[in-house]
Amino acid sequence: AKQQGRGTYRFFEPLMDAQARARRDMEADLRTAIAEQQFEVHFQPLFNLARKEISAFEALVRWQHPVRGLIPPIEFIPLAEETGLIIPIGEWVLREACRQAITWPEDIRVAVNVSPVQFRNTGLNAIVLQALTHAGLAPDRLELEITESLFIENVEATLASLHALRAIGVRVALDDFGTGYSSLSYLRAFPFDKIKIDRSFIVDLLKEDGSTAIIRSITALADALGMETTAEGVEEVEQVDILREQGCSSIQGYLLSKPVRDDEVAGFIRQLQSR
Ligand code: C2E
Ligand code: CA
Ligand code: CA
Ligand code: CA
């Protein structure tokens, strides 16, 4: 058995080397990307069902790699988080998002995803404030989207940071709601402005397997706590009807639009507002 174990190890050794090398290469590429500003922010609209107008755009980062082309966030955010590179990347996204939002109508907000790693770095609040000031954007036009993994460690410091941001008017949304293990306790711990209902619940809406009842419960809970709700990943008209009936405040998804480049946002606003 011992010999077999060693054999297995030898067999995997080159594979592990290759993986480690790929990781090192990607980390080096990420550093170059930051220095050479190879990132792009795309924007996806959130549509308010009662007012029938766009309420916000969510900023979603992409990496325009010189060789590999456009790389989606799922392929580089985890490594950026492990290496801490998410801090400069996240700062750039925040500044870029605020810089774009100031060119939009005043009643349209910008939503920015913030990684728990950015929160662990004590400078986050100053970075947010600086991005707002630099762009001349009112704090209540910025909404930070956080996931509940944020609360796993350092709860006290995280809550203090969130309260300070909220005190200056920045809005805070709980992203991917319903995917964690104890979402409800976080609603008690912090007064979010909004709950974003995870796409997995929206996908199942048309199956009528209890998803409608879950959506109704979430919107009732949000109402009672004075929070708005956004349904993520809406792709079908039929889903919109159910979501409206169940009291959801706003929707987001490919039905309305995929994330678009910054220069496409203005035309998009005109088109949707004139409906
Ligand atoms: P998320 O925050 O949950 O963002 C929603 C994701 O769902 C986006 O993917 C969006 O393009 C996609 N989506 C929107 N509507 C639909 C739909 O109708 N159907 C389907 N199938 N998908 C839809 P994207 O842009 O690839 O981003 C993936 C994740 O990467 C985000 O999930 C977020 O967790 C992370 N991310 C993106 N940008 C940033 C960023 O600037 N900073 C950080 N820390 N994370 C980011
Ligand atoms: Ca998000
Ligand atoms: Ca989400
Ligand atoms: Ca998600």
mmCIF file of C-alpha atoms and ligand atoms in Angstrom:
data_model
loop_
_atom_site.group_PDB
_atom_site.id
_atom_site.type_symbol
_atom_site.label_atom_id
_atom_site.label_comp_id
_atom_site.label_asym_id
_atom_site.label_seq_id
_atom_site.Cartn_x
_atom_site.Cartn_y
_atom_site.Cartn_z
ATOM 1 C CA ALA A 1 0.000 0.000 0.000
ATOM 2 C CA LYS A 2 2.868 2.248 0.907
ATOM 3 C CA GLN A 3 4.474 1.741 -2.445
ATOM 4 C CA GLN A 4 1.240 2.384 -4.244
ATOM 5 C CA GLY A 5 0.823 5.630 -2.327
ATOM 6 C CA ARG A 6 4.218 6.817 -3.440
ATOM 7 C CA GLY A 7 3.467 5.848 -7.009
ATOM 8 C CA THR A 8 0.260 7.849 -6.929
ATOM 9 C CA TYR A 9 2.165 10.809 -5.569
ATOM 10 C CA ARG A 10 4.716 10.616 -8.401
ATOM 11 C CA PHE A 11 1.926 10.384 -10.893
ATOM 12 C CA PHE A 12 0.230 13.543 -9.606
ATOM 13 C CA GLU A 13 3.381 15.544 -9.059
ATOM 14 C CA PRO A 14 3.708 16.883 -12.615
ATOM 15 C CA LEU A 15 -0.024 17.682 -12.627
ATOM 16 C CA MET A 16 0.310 19.681 -9.428
ATOM 17 C CA ASP A 17 3.296 21.508 -10.848
ATOM 18 C CA ALA A 18 1.251 22.437 -13.899
ATOM 19 C CA GLN A 19 -1.592 23.723 -11.741
ATOM 20 C CA ALA A 20 0.729 25.731 -9.548
ATOM 21 C CA ARG A 21 2.389 27.163 -12.648
ATOM 22 C CA ALA A 22 -0.950 28.116 -14.204
ATOM 23 C CA ARG A 23 -1.880 29.864 -10.971
ATOM 24 C CA ARG A 24 1.426 31.727 -10.812
ATOM 25 C CA ASP A 25 1.042 32.785 -14.451
ATOM 26 C CA MET A 26 -2.484 33.989 -13.876
ATOM 27 C CA GLU A 27 -1.451 35.929 -10.789
ATOM 28 C CA ALA A 28 1.313 37.617 -12.795
ATOM 29 C CA ASP A 29 -1.194 38.329 -15.581
ATOM 30 C CA LEU A 30 -3.586 39.835 -13.027
ATOM 31 C CA ARG A 31 -0.856 42.160 -11.752
ATOM 32 C CA THR A 32 -0.154 43.282 -15.317
ATOM 33 C CA ALA A 33 -3.899 43.712 -15.879
ATOM 34 C CA ILE A 34 -4.093 46.061 -12.894
ATOM 35 C CA ALA A 35 -1.066 48.064 -14.003
ATOM 36 C CA GLU A 36 -2.298 48.290 -17.598
ATOM 37 C CA GLN A 37 -5.986 48.706 -16.732
ATOM 38 C CA GLN A 38 -7.202 45.728 -18.743
ATOM 39 C CA PHE A 39 -10.506 45.580 -16.856
ATOM 40 C CA GLU A 40 -13.901 46.730 -18.090
ATOM 41 C CA VAL A 41 -17.068 47.369 -16.160
ATOM 42 C CA HIS A 42 -20.328 46.318 -17.792
ATOM 43 C CA PHE A 43 -23.706 47.470 -16.485
ATOM 44 C CA GLN A 44 -26.966 45.552 -16.122
ATOM 45 C CA PRO A 45 -30.254 47.400 -15.445
ATOM 46 C CA LEU A 46 -32.549 46.833 -12.456
ATOM 47 C CA PHE A 47 -36.162 47.665 -13.304
ATOM 48 C CA ASN A 48 -38.662 48.907 -10.704
ATOM 49 C CA LEU A 49 -41.982 47.126 -11.251
ATOM 50 C CA ALA A 50 -44.255 49.737 -9.597
ATOM 51 C CA ARG A 51 -42.677 52.818 -11.162
ATOM 52 C CA LYS A 52 -41.986 51.001 -14.433
ATOM 53 C CA GLU A 53 -38.550 52.543 -14.766
ATOM 54 C CA ILE A 54 -34.894 51.683 -14.347
ATOM 55 C CA SER A 55 -33.898 52.129 -10.708
ATOM 56 C CA ALA A 56 -30.224 51.173 -10.977
ATOM 57 C CA PHE A 57 -27.475 49.509 -12.961
ATOM 58 C CA GLU A 58 -25.263 46.827 -11.419
ATOM 59 C CA ALA A 59 -21.558 47.147 -12.218
ATOM 60 C CA LEU A 60 -20.045 43.805 -13.301
ATOM 61 C CA VAL A 61 -16.324 43.535 -13.946
ATOM 62 C CA ARG A 62 -14.740 41.772 -16.951
ATOM 63 C CA TRP A 63 -11.105 41.241 -17.868
ATOM 64 C CA GLN A 64 -10.071 42.061 -21.409
ATOM 65 C CA HIS A 65 -7.057 39.743 -21.598
ATOM 66 C CA PRO A 66 -4.653 40.554 -24.485
ATOM 67 C CA VAL A 67 -4.423 36.870 -25.521
ATOM 68 C CA ARG A 68 -7.403 35.066 -23.995
ATOM 69 C CA GLY A 69 -10.014 37.722 -24.776
ATOM 70 C CA LEU A 70 -12.858 38.674 -22.455
ATOM 71 C CA ILE A 71 -12.643 36.689 -19.192
ATOM 72 C CA PRO A 72 -15.738 36.528 -16.930
ATOM 73 C CA PRO A 73 -15.377 37.388 -13.224
ATOM 74 C CA ILE A 74 -16.009 33.829 -12.057
ATOM 75 C CA GLU A 75 -12.649 32.876 -13.642
ATOM 76 C CA PHE A 76 -10.497 35.469 -11.900
ATOM 77 C CA ILE A 77 -12.276 36.876 -8.818
ATOM 78 C CA PRO A 78 -11.451 33.808 -6.630
ATOM 79 C CA LEU A 79 -7.703 34.109 -7.350
ATOM 80 C CA ALA A 80 -7.906 37.888 -6.942
ATOM 81 C CA GLU A 81 -9.460 37.296 -3.517
ATOM 82 C CA GLU A 82 -6.829 34.735 -2.493
ATOM 83 C CA THR A 83 -3.972 37.017 -3.495
ATOM 84 C CA GLY A 84 -5.492 40.242 -2.187
ATOM 85 C CA LEU A 85 -5.475 41.684 -5.708
ATOM 86 C CA ILE A 86 -9.253 42.131 -5.379
ATOM 87 C CA ILE A 87 -8.457 45.230 -3.310
ATOM 88 C CA PRO A 88 -6.958 47.304 -6.160
ATOM 89 C CA ILE A 89 -9.371 45.731 -8.678
ATOM 90 C CA GLY A 90 -12.365 46.472 -6.458
ATOM 91 C CA GLU A 91 -11.186 50.031 -5.906
ATOM 92 C CA TRP A 92 -10.919 50.532 -9.660
ATOM 93 C CA VAL A 93 -14.440 49.124 -10.208
ATOM 94 C CA LEU A 94 -15.854 51.451 -7.538
ATOM 95 C CA ARG A 95 -14.233 54.523 -9.054
ATOM 96 C CA GLU A 96 -15.272 53.548 -12.565
ATOM 97 C CA ALA A 97 -18.868 52.809 -11.464
ATOM 98 C CA CYS A 98 -19.185 56.198 -9.728
ATOM 99 C CA ARG A 99 -17.584 57.969 -12.687
ATOM 100 C CA GLN A 100 -20.205 56.459 -15.030
ATOM 101 C CA ALA A 101 -23.177 56.943 -12.678
ATOM 102 C CA ILE A 102 -22.653 60.712 -12.508
ATOM 103 C CA THR A 103 -23.497 60.868 -16.245
ATOM 104 C CA TRP A 104 -26.886 59.106 -15.731
ATOM 105 C CA PRO A 105 -30.239 60.641 -14.618
ATOM 106 C CA GLU A 106 -30.230 61.443 -10.884
ATOM 107 C CA ASP A 107 -32.852 58.879 -9.936
ATOM 108 C CA ILE A 108 -30.734 55.996 -11.236
ATOM 109 C CA ARG A 109 -28.330 54.368 -8.785
ATOM 110 C CA VAL A 110 -25.240 52.270 -9.354
ATOM 111 C CA ALA A 111 -24.796 48.952 -7.532
ATOM 112 C CA VAL A 112 -21.272 47.649 -6.901
ATOM 113 C CA ASN A 113 -20.278 44.176 -5.669
ATOM 114 C CA VAL A 114 -17.872 44.253 -2.744
ATOM 115 C CA SER A 115 -15.849 41.196 -1.738
ATOM 116 C CA PRO A 116 -15.461 40.188 1.928
ATOM 117 C CA VAL A 117 -11.699 40.575 1.365
ATOM 118 C CA GLN A 118 -12.237 44.273 0.671
ATOM 119 C CA PHE A 119 -14.097 44.573 3.975
ATOM 120 C CA ARG A 120 -11.282 42.866 5.864
ATOM 121 C CA ASN A 121 -9.043 45.659 4.630
ATOM 122 C CA THR A 122 -9.712 48.523 7.034
ATOM 123 C CA GLY A 123 -9.335 51.180 4.343
ATOM 124 C CA LEU A 124 -12.580 50.301 2.528
ATOM 125 C CA ASN A 125 -14.729 53.112 3.897
ATOM 126 C CA ALA A 126 -12.135 55.711 2.943
ATOM 127 C CA ILE A 127 -11.882 54.180 -0.553
ATOM 128 C CA VAL A 128 -15.677 54.350 -0.994
ATOM 129 C CA LEU A 129 -15.799 57.939 0.192
ATOM 130 C CA GLN A 130 -12.938 58.885 -2.100
ATOM 131 C CA ALA A 131 -14.607 57.286 -5.137
ATOM 132 C CA LEU A 132 -17.822 59.233 -4.405
ATOM 133 C CA THR A 133 -16.043 62.531 -3.824
ATOM 134 C CA HIS A 134 -13.809 62.140 -6.833
ATOM 135 C CA ALA A 135 -16.811 61.531 -9.118
ATOM 136 C CA GLY A 136 -19.025 64.083 -7.360
ATOM 137 C CA LEU A 137 -21.662 61.404 -6.783
ATOM 138 C CA ALA A 138 -24.172 61.682 -3.912
ATOM 139 C CA PRO A 139 -23.671 58.750 -1.486
ATOM 140 C CA ASP A 140 -27.329 57.667 -1.750
ATOM 141 C CA ARG A 141 -26.761 56.884 -5.439
ATOM 142 C CA LEU A 142 -24.314 54.128 -4.527
ATOM 143 C CA GLU A 143 -25.518 50.700 -3.422
ATOM 144 C CA LEU A 144 -22.994 48.125 -2.211
ATOM 145 C CA GLU A 145 -23.881 44.468 -2.783
ATOM 146 C CA ILE A 146 -22.487 42.108 -0.184
ATOM 147 C CA THR A 147 -22.948 38.392 0.432
ATOM 148 C CA GLU A 148 -23.535 36.776 3.776
ATOM 149 C CA SER A 149 -20.070 35.141 3.666
ATOM 150 C CA LEU A 150 -19.011 38.615 4.799
ATOM 151 C CA PHE A 151 -20.286 37.830 8.275
ATOM 152 C CA ILE A 152 -18.351 34.599 8.751
ATOM 153 C CA GLU A 153 -15.421 36.294 10.398
ATOM 154 C CA ASN A 154 -14.874 39.601 12.092
ATOM 155 C CA VAL A 155 -18.569 40.319 12.570
ATOM 156 C CA GLU A 156 -18.072 43.314 14.860
ATOM 157 C CA ALA A 157 -15.697 45.162 12.539
ATOM 158 C CA THR A 158 -17.863 44.356 9.507
ATOM 159 C CA LEU A 159 -21.004 45.693 11.157
ATOM 160 C CA ALA A 160 -19.197 48.846 12.274
ATOM 161 C CA SER A 161 -17.955 49.438 8.744
ATOM 162 C CA LEU A 162 -21.430 48.865 7.251
ATOM 163 C CA HIS A 163 -23.079 51.174 9.774
ATOM 164 C CA ALA A 164 -20.550 53.912 9.036
ATOM 165 C CA LEU A 165 -21.179 53.618 5.285
ATOM 166 C CA ARG A 166 -24.911 53.692 5.821
ATOM 167 C CA ALA A 167 -24.611 56.722 8.103
ATOM 168 C CA ILE A 168 -23.243 58.763 5.199
ATOM 169 C CA GLY A 169 -26.113 57.591 2.970
ATOM 170 C CA VAL A 170 -24.570 54.674 1.047
ATOM 171 C CA ARG A 171 -27.116 51.893 0.510
ATOM 172 C CA VAL A 172 -26.398 48.257 1.310
ATOM 173 C CA ALA A 173 -27.968 45.215 -0.384
ATOM 174 C CA LEU A 174 -27.732 41.561 0.653
ATOM 175 C CA ASP A 175 -26.806 39.635 -2.523
ATOM 176 C CA ASP A 176 -27.674 36.014 -3.451
ATOM 177 C CA PHE A 177 -30.291 35.855 -0.675
ATOM 178 C CA GLY A 178 -31.410 32.329 0.179
ATOM 179 C CA THR A 179 -28.242 30.495 -0.875
ATOM 180 C CA GLY A 180 -26.541 30.526 2.526
ATOM 181 C CA TYR A 181 -27.335 28.546 5.629
ATOM 182 C CA SER A 182 -28.645 31.187 7.982
ATOM 183 C CA SER A 183 -29.698 34.195 5.923
ATOM 184 C CA LEU A 184 -32.400 35.159 8.379
ATOM 185 C CA SER A 185 -30.022 35.897 11.211
ATOM 186 C CA TYR A 186 -28.200 38.439 9.031
ATOM 187 C CA LEU A 187 -31.424 40.332 8.420
ATOM 188 C CA ARG A 188 -31.673 40.800 12.165
ATOM 189 C CA ALA A 189 -28.034 41.783 12.512
ATOM 190 C CA PHE A 190 -28.067 44.566 9.937
ATOM 191 C CA PRO A 191 -30.704 46.892 8.434
ATOM 192 C CA PHE A 192 -30.152 46.238 4.731
ATOM 193 C CA ASP A 193 -31.845 48.526 2.240
ATOM 194 C CA LYS A 194 -32.460 45.667 -0.137
ATOM 195 C CA ILE A 195 -32.515 41.900 -0.495
ATOM 196 C CA LYS A 196 -31.517 40.395 -3.828
ATOM 197 C CA ILE A 197 -33.342 37.091 -4.228
ATOM 198 C CA ASP A 198 -30.988 34.531 -5.751
ATOM 199 C CA ARG A 199 -31.569 33.413 -9.327
ATOM 200 C CA SER A 200 -32.089 29.781 -8.254
ATOM 201 C CA PHE A 201 -35.509 30.712 -6.786
ATOM 202 C CA ILE A 202 -36.516 32.621 -9.909
ATOM 203 C CA VAL A 203 -35.567 29.766 -12.256
ATOM 204 C CA ASP A 204 -37.950 27.444 -10.386
ATOM 205 C CA LEU A 205 -40.879 29.892 -10.384
ATOM 206 C CA LEU A 206 -42.446 28.399 -13.494
ATOM 207 C CA LYS A 207 -42.283 24.865 -12.060
ATOM 208 C CA GLU A 208 -44.693 25.749 -9.225
ATOM 209 C CA ASP A 209 -42.916 23.625 -6.669
ATOM 210 C CA GLY A 210 -43.314 26.006 -3.773
ATOM 211 C CA SER A 211 -41.025 28.689 -5.194
ATOM 212 C CA THR A 212 -43.926 31.133 -5.456
ATOM 213 C CA ALA A 213 -44.659 30.668 -1.753
ATOM 214 C CA ILE A 214 -40.985 31.230 -0.941
ATOM 215 C CA ILE A 215 -40.908 34.462 -2.960
ATOM 216 C CA ARG A 216 -44.084 35.628 -1.213
ATOM 217 C CA SER A 217 -42.512 34.940 2.193
ATOM 218 C CA ILE A 218 -39.324 36.784 1.293
ATOM 219 C CA THR A 219 -41.147 39.889 0.025
ATOM 220 C CA ALA A 220 -43.467 39.894 3.077
ATOM 221 C CA LEU A 221 -40.452 39.646 5.374
ATOM 222 C CA ALA A 222 -38.633 42.393 3.474
ATOM 223 C CA ASP A 223 -41.716 44.635 3.616
ATOM 224 C CA ALA A 224 -42.041 44.142 7.352
ATOM 225 C CA LEU A 225 -38.370 45.067 7.813
ATOM 226 C CA GLY A 226 -38.605 48.078 5.479
ATOM 227 C CA MET A 227 -36.355 46.514 2.834
ATOM 228 C CA GLU A 228 -36.777 46.400 -0.936
ATOM 229 C CA THR A 229 -36.427 43.219 -2.998
ATOM 230 C CA THR A 230 -34.822 42.549 -6.377
ATOM 231 C CA ALA A 231 -35.356 39.265 -8.212
ATOM 232 C CA GLU A 232 -32.146 38.168 -9.980
ATOM 233 C CA GLY A 233 -31.904 36.239 -13.246
ATOM 234 C CA VAL A 234 -35.358 36.995 -14.667
ATOM 235 C CA GLU A 235 -35.502 35.519 -18.178
ATOM 236 C CA GLU A 236 -39.231 34.949 -18.856
ATOM 237 C CA VAL A 237 -42.237 37.270 -19.012
ATOM 238 C CA GLU A 238 -44.250 34.763 -16.965
ATOM 239 C CA GLN A 239 -41.769 35.130 -14.116
ATOM 240 C CA VAL A 240 -42.352 38.898 -14.092
ATOM 241 C CA ASP A 241 -46.114 38.410 -13.671
ATOM 242 C CA ILE A 242 -45.613 36.141 -10.670
ATOM 243 C CA LEU A 243 -42.979 38.411 -9.126
ATOM 244 C CA ARG A 244 -45.254 41.446 -9.451
ATOM 245 C CA GLU A 245 -48.162 39.544 -7.877
ATOM 246 C CA GLN A 246 -45.944 38.434 -5.011
ATOM 247 C CA GLY A 247 -44.886 42.002 -4.244
ATOM 248 C CA CYS A 248 -41.303 42.033 -5.508
ATOM 249 C CA SER A 249 -39.991 45.628 -5.914
ATOM 250 C CA SER A 250 -37.674 45.189 -8.879
ATOM 251 C CA ILE A 251 -36.308 42.713 -11.378
ATOM 252 C CA GLN A 252 -32.979 42.120 -13.106
ATOM 253 C CA GLY A 253 -32.086 39.614 -15.812
ATOM 254 C CA TYR A 254 -31.552 38.755 -19.441
ATOM 255 C CA LEU A 255 -35.259 39.401 -20.196
ATOM 256 C CA LEU A 256 -34.546 43.124 -19.849
ATOM 257 C CA SER A 257 -30.910 43.101 -20.867
ATOM 258 C CA LYS A 258 -27.591 41.371 -20.487
ATOM 259 C CA PRO A 259 -24.875 43.532 -18.922
ATOM 260 C CA VAL A 260 -23.874 46.196 -21.492
ATOM 261 C CA ARG A 261 -20.784 48.354 -22.076
ATOM 262 C CA ASP A 262 -20.744 51.830 -20.503
ATOM 263 C CA ASP A 263 -21.243 53.571 -23.860
ATOM 264 C CA GLU A 264 -24.440 51.576 -24.432
ATOM 265 C CA VAL A 265 -26.050 52.612 -21.120
ATOM 266 C CA ALA A 266 -27.358 56.041 -22.238
ATOM 267 C CA GLY A 267 -29.199 54.636 -25.252
ATOM 268 C CA PHE A 268 -30.554 51.917 -23.048
ATOM 269 C CA ILE A 269 -31.985 54.383 -20.531
ATOM 270 C CA ARG A 270 -33.748 56.328 -23.326
ATOM 271 C CA GLN A 271 -35.215 53.177 -24.806
ATOM 272 C CA LEU A 272 -36.583 51.726 -21.562
ATOM 273 C CA GLN A 273 -37.875 55.033 -20.116
ATOM 274 C CA SER A 274 -39.907 55.821 -23.230
ATOM 275 C CA ARG A 275 -41.884 52.585 -23.070
HETATM 276 P P1 C2E B 1 -23.745 38.395 -8.996
HETATM 277 O O1 C2E B 1 -23.353 39.580 -8.198
HETATM 278 O O2 C2E B 1 -24.798 37.502 -8.439
HETATM 279 O O3 C2E B 1 -24.150 38.970 -10.424
HETATM 280 C C1 C2E B 1 -25.173 38.423 -11.242
HETATM 281 C C2 C2E B 1 -24.580 37.533 -12.311
HETATM 282 O O4 C2E B 1 -25.659 36.895 -13.025
HETATM 283 C C3 C2E B 1 -23.800 38.269 -13.392
HETATM 284 O O5 C2E B 1 -22.800 37.383 -13.884
HETATM 285 C C4 C2E B 1 -24.850 38.514 -14.458
HETATM 286 O O6 C2E B 1 -24.309 38.731 -15.743
HETATM 287 C C5 C2E B 1 -25.601 37.215 -14.392
HETATM 288 N N1 C2E B 1 -26.984 37.343 -14.870
HETATM 289 C C6 C2E B 1 -27.766 38.445 -14.893
HETATM 290 N N2 C2E B 1 -28.985 38.183 -15.403
HETATM 291 C C7 C2E B 1 -29.000 36.867 -15.716
HETATM 292 C C8 C2E B 1 -29.996 35.989 -16.291
HETATM 293 O O7 C2E B 1 -31.126 36.380 -16.615
HETATM 294 N N3 C2E B 1 -29.629 34.687 -16.453
HETATM 295 C C9 C2E B 1 -28.399 34.210 -16.109
HETATM 296 N N4 C2E B 1 -28.105 32.942 -16.316
HETATM 297 N N5 C2E B 1 -27.437 35.019 -15.556
HETATM 298 C C10 C2E B 1 -27.726 36.325 -15.373
HETATM 299 P P2 C2E B 1 -21.279 37.852 -14.051
HETATM 300 O O8 C2E B 1 -21.222 39.256 -14.572
HETATM 301 O O9 C2E B 1 -20.558 36.793 -14.788
HETATM 302 O O10 C2E B 1 -20.766 37.910 -12.553
HETATM 303 C C11 C2E B 1 -20.674 36.740 -11.778
HETATM 304 C C12 C2E B 1 -20.320 37.056 -10.349
HETATM 305 O O11 C2E B 1 -19.012 37.623 -10.253
HETATM 306 C C13 C2E B 1 -21.247 38.087 -9.706
HETATM 307 O O12 C2E B 1 -22.449 37.469 -9.304
HETATM 308 C C14 C2E B 1 -20.383 38.531 -8.556
HETATM 309 O O13 C2E B 1 -20.457 37.633 -7.483
HETATM 310 C C15 C2E B 1 -18.988 38.492 -9.166
HETATM 311 N N6 C2E B 1 -18.599 39.847 -9.598
HETATM 312 C C16 C2E B 1 -18.861 40.478 -10.760
HETATM 313 N N7 C2E B 1 -18.320 41.713 -10.773
HETATM 314 C C17 C2E B 1 -17.700 41.868 -9.583
HETATM 315 C C18 C2E B 1 -16.943 42.942 -8.968
HETATM 316 O O14 C2E B 1 -16.752 44.039 -9.520
HETATM 317 N N8 C2E B 1 -16.445 42.702 -7.710
HETATM 318 C C19 C2E B 1 -16.663 41.512 -7.051
HETATM 319 N N9 C2E B 1 -16.132 41.372 -5.823
HETATM 320 N N10 C2E B 1 -17.368 40.522 -7.592
HETATM 321 C C20 C2E B 1 -17.888 40.681 -8.842
HETATM 322 CA CA CA B 2 -24.415 41.231 -7.304
HETATM 323 CA CA CA B 3 -26.452 37.970 -7.008
HETATM 324 CA CA CA B 4 -24.574 35.004 -7.657
#
